[in-house]
Amino acid sequence: MRKAIFPGTFDPFTIGHYSVVERALTFMDEIVIGIGINENKNTYFPIEKREEMIRELYKDEPRITVMSYDCLTIDFAQEVGARFIVRGIRTVKDFEYEETIADINRKLAGIETILLFTEPELTCVSSTIVRELLTYNKDISQFIPKGMKMSE
């Protein structure tokens, strides 16, 4: 059984995140979308709302579980029995950061990281930008998965 976690803050969950999950489902048996709790980050949506939105999005996909966690990502992976971490890469800067973390995770816990490059048309989409658009009451529907309910 190939089980992975897809960790992130997901504030909010974007079409880029959705693309990574859909592509990872082609080679993973199960994916746990892990919403990391980081008290140092100013989030737009509370953790409970992010969990609810993502769970609702994947309610008909039995291979997806949504959970929040407040520990190291590798500890969370071990807790849920995942041997892989799936991450999306948009830029060279993302790659350099993720490579370092992947090396540490492999050394500490033997957990492999699978990096998926963002589809070219999605490289401009980030949660940070979508959050800023939300702050200014802009329509974000083109940047979030179809069917995702975003009411606060």
GROMACS .gro file of C-alpha atoms in nm, residues 6-123:
model
  118
    6PHE     CA    1   0.041   1.607   0.127
    7PRO     CA    2   0.126   1.865   0.394
    8GLY     CA    3   0.060   2.237   0.387
    9THR     CA    4  -0.123   2.526   0.543
   10PHE     CA    5  -0.378   2.531   0.259
   11ASP     CA    6  -0.506   2.878   0.341
   12PRO     CA    7  -0.684   2.842   0.107
   13PHE     CA    8  -0.657   2.518  -0.090
   14THR     CA    9  -0.598   2.624  -0.452
   15ILE     CA   10  -0.624   2.471  -0.798
   16GLY     CA   11  -0.248   2.417  -0.773
   17HIS     CA   12  -0.293   2.201  -0.462
   18TYR     CA   13  -0.582   2.021  -0.628
   19SER     CA   14  -0.366   1.944  -0.932
   20VAL     CA   15  -0.090   1.796  -0.715
   21VAL     CA   16  -0.339   1.571  -0.532
   22GLU     CA   17  -0.504   1.453  -0.854
   23ARG     CA   18  -0.170   1.370  -1.013
   24ALA     CA   19  -0.042   1.196  -0.698
   25LEU     CA   20  -0.354   0.978  -0.689
   26THR     CA   21  -0.234   0.821  -1.015
   27PHE     CA   22   0.053   0.650  -0.832
   28MET     CA   23  -0.051   0.653  -0.463
   29ASP     CA   24  -0.311   0.426  -0.307
   30GLU     CA   25  -0.400   0.675  -0.035
   31ILE     CA   26  -0.322   1.038   0.042
   32VAL     CA   27  -0.365   1.215   0.372
   33ILE     CA   28  -0.397   1.589   0.320
   34GLY     CA   29  -0.228   1.720   0.634
   35ILE     CA   30  -0.309   2.073   0.736
   36GLY     CA   31  -0.021   2.195   0.948
   37ILE     CA   32  -0.102   2.415   1.244
   38ASN     CA   33   0.145   2.701   1.265
   39GLU     CA   34   0.062   2.956   1.532
   40ASN     CA   35   0.319   3.196   1.382
   41LYS     CA   36   0.126   3.228   1.056
   42ASN     CA   37  -0.159   3.473   1.018
   43THR     CA   38  -0.424   3.269   0.843
   44TYR     CA   39  -0.737   3.389   0.670
   45PHE     CA   40  -0.948   3.081   0.750
   46PRO     CA   41  -0.947   2.902   1.086
   47ILE     CA   42  -0.811   2.548   1.081
   48GLU     CA   43  -1.157   2.395   1.125
   49LYS     CA   44  -1.288   2.580   0.818
   50ARG     CA   45  -0.991   2.469   0.605
   51GLU     CA   46  -1.048   2.108   0.711
   52GLU     CA   47  -1.419   2.136   0.632
   53MET     CA   48  -1.364   2.292   0.288
   54ILE     CA   49  -1.111   2.028   0.179
   55ARG     CA   50  -1.311   1.736   0.325
   56GLU     CA   51  -1.620   1.855   0.138
   57LEU     CA   52  -1.419   1.882  -0.184
   58TYR     CA   53  -1.302   1.518  -0.155
   59LYS     CA   54  -1.614   1.369   0.006
   60ASP     CA   55  -1.656   1.126  -0.285
   61GLU     CA   56  -1.289   1.018  -0.300
   62PRO     CA   57  -1.233   0.736  -0.047
   63ARG     CA   58  -0.855   0.743  -0.099
   64ILE     CA   59  -0.830   1.095   0.049
   65THR     CA   60  -0.830   1.172   0.422
   66VAL     CA   61  -0.803   1.524   0.563
   67MET     CA   62  -0.643   1.585   0.903
   68SER     CA   63  -0.472   1.866   1.087
   69TYR     CA   64  -0.150   1.825   1.280
   70ASP     CA   65   0.067   2.019   1.523
   71CYS     CA   66   0.404   1.846   1.510
   72LEU     CA   67   0.693   1.787   1.272
   73THR     CA   68   0.570   1.672   0.932
   74ILE     CA   69   0.777   1.351   0.952
   75ASP     CA   70   0.620   1.271   1.290
   76PHE     CA   71   0.276   1.322   1.137
   77ALA     CA   72   0.370   1.098   0.842
   78GLN     CA   73   0.481   0.823   1.080
   79GLU     CA   74   0.168   0.870   1.292
   80VAL     CA   75  -0.059   0.803   0.993
   81GLY     CA   76   0.161   0.527   0.849
   82ALA     CA   77   0.274   0.718   0.537
   83ARG     CA   78   0.606   0.631   0.372
   84PHE     CA   79   0.597   0.925   0.131
   85ILE     CA   80   0.554   1.301   0.137
   86VAL     CA   81   0.416   1.463  -0.177
   87ARG     CA   82   0.507   1.826  -0.246
   88GLY     CA   83   0.437   2.064  -0.531
   89ILE     CA   84   0.715   2.277  -0.680
   90ARG     CA   85   0.644   2.608  -0.857
   91THR     CA   86   0.989   2.769  -0.869
   92VAL     CA   87   1.361   2.702  -0.836
   93LYS     CA   88   1.341   2.861  -0.492
   94ASP     CA   89   1.073   2.606  -0.394
   95PHE     CA   90   1.295   2.326  -0.525
   96GLU     CA   91   1.599   2.433  -0.321
   97TYR     CA   92   1.394   2.456  -0.002
   98GLU     CA   93   1.212   2.126  -0.059
   99GLU     CA   94   1.534   1.943  -0.149
  100THR     CA   95   1.690   2.037   0.186
  101ILE     CA   96   1.382   1.933   0.383
  102ALA     CA   97   1.351   1.607   0.183
  103ASP     CA   98   1.713   1.517   0.262
  104ILE     CA   99   1.658   1.577   0.635
  105ASN     CA  100   1.330   1.381   0.638
  106ARG     CA  101   1.495   1.085   0.465
  107LYS     CA  102   1.788   1.087   0.711
  108LEU     CA  103   1.569   1.125   1.020
  109ALA     CA  104   1.282   0.894   0.934
  110GLY     CA  105   1.349   0.714   0.605
  111ILE     CA  106   1.052   0.893   0.450
  112GLU     CA  107   1.087   0.972   0.080
  113THR     CA  108   0.964   1.298  -0.070
  114ILE     CA  109   0.810   1.304  -0.415
  115LEU     CA  110   0.826   1.643  -0.585
  116LEU     CA  111   0.571   1.723  -0.852
  117PHE     CA  112   0.634   2.021  -1.074
  118THR     CA  113   0.340   2.256  -1.106
  119GLU     CA  114   0.165   2.259  -1.439
  120PRO     CA  115   0.290   2.567  -1.630
  121GLU     CA  116  -0.048   2.740  -1.636
  122LEU     CA  117  -0.070   2.717  -1.255
  123THR     CA  118   0.272   2.852  -1.155
   0.00000   0.00000   0.00000
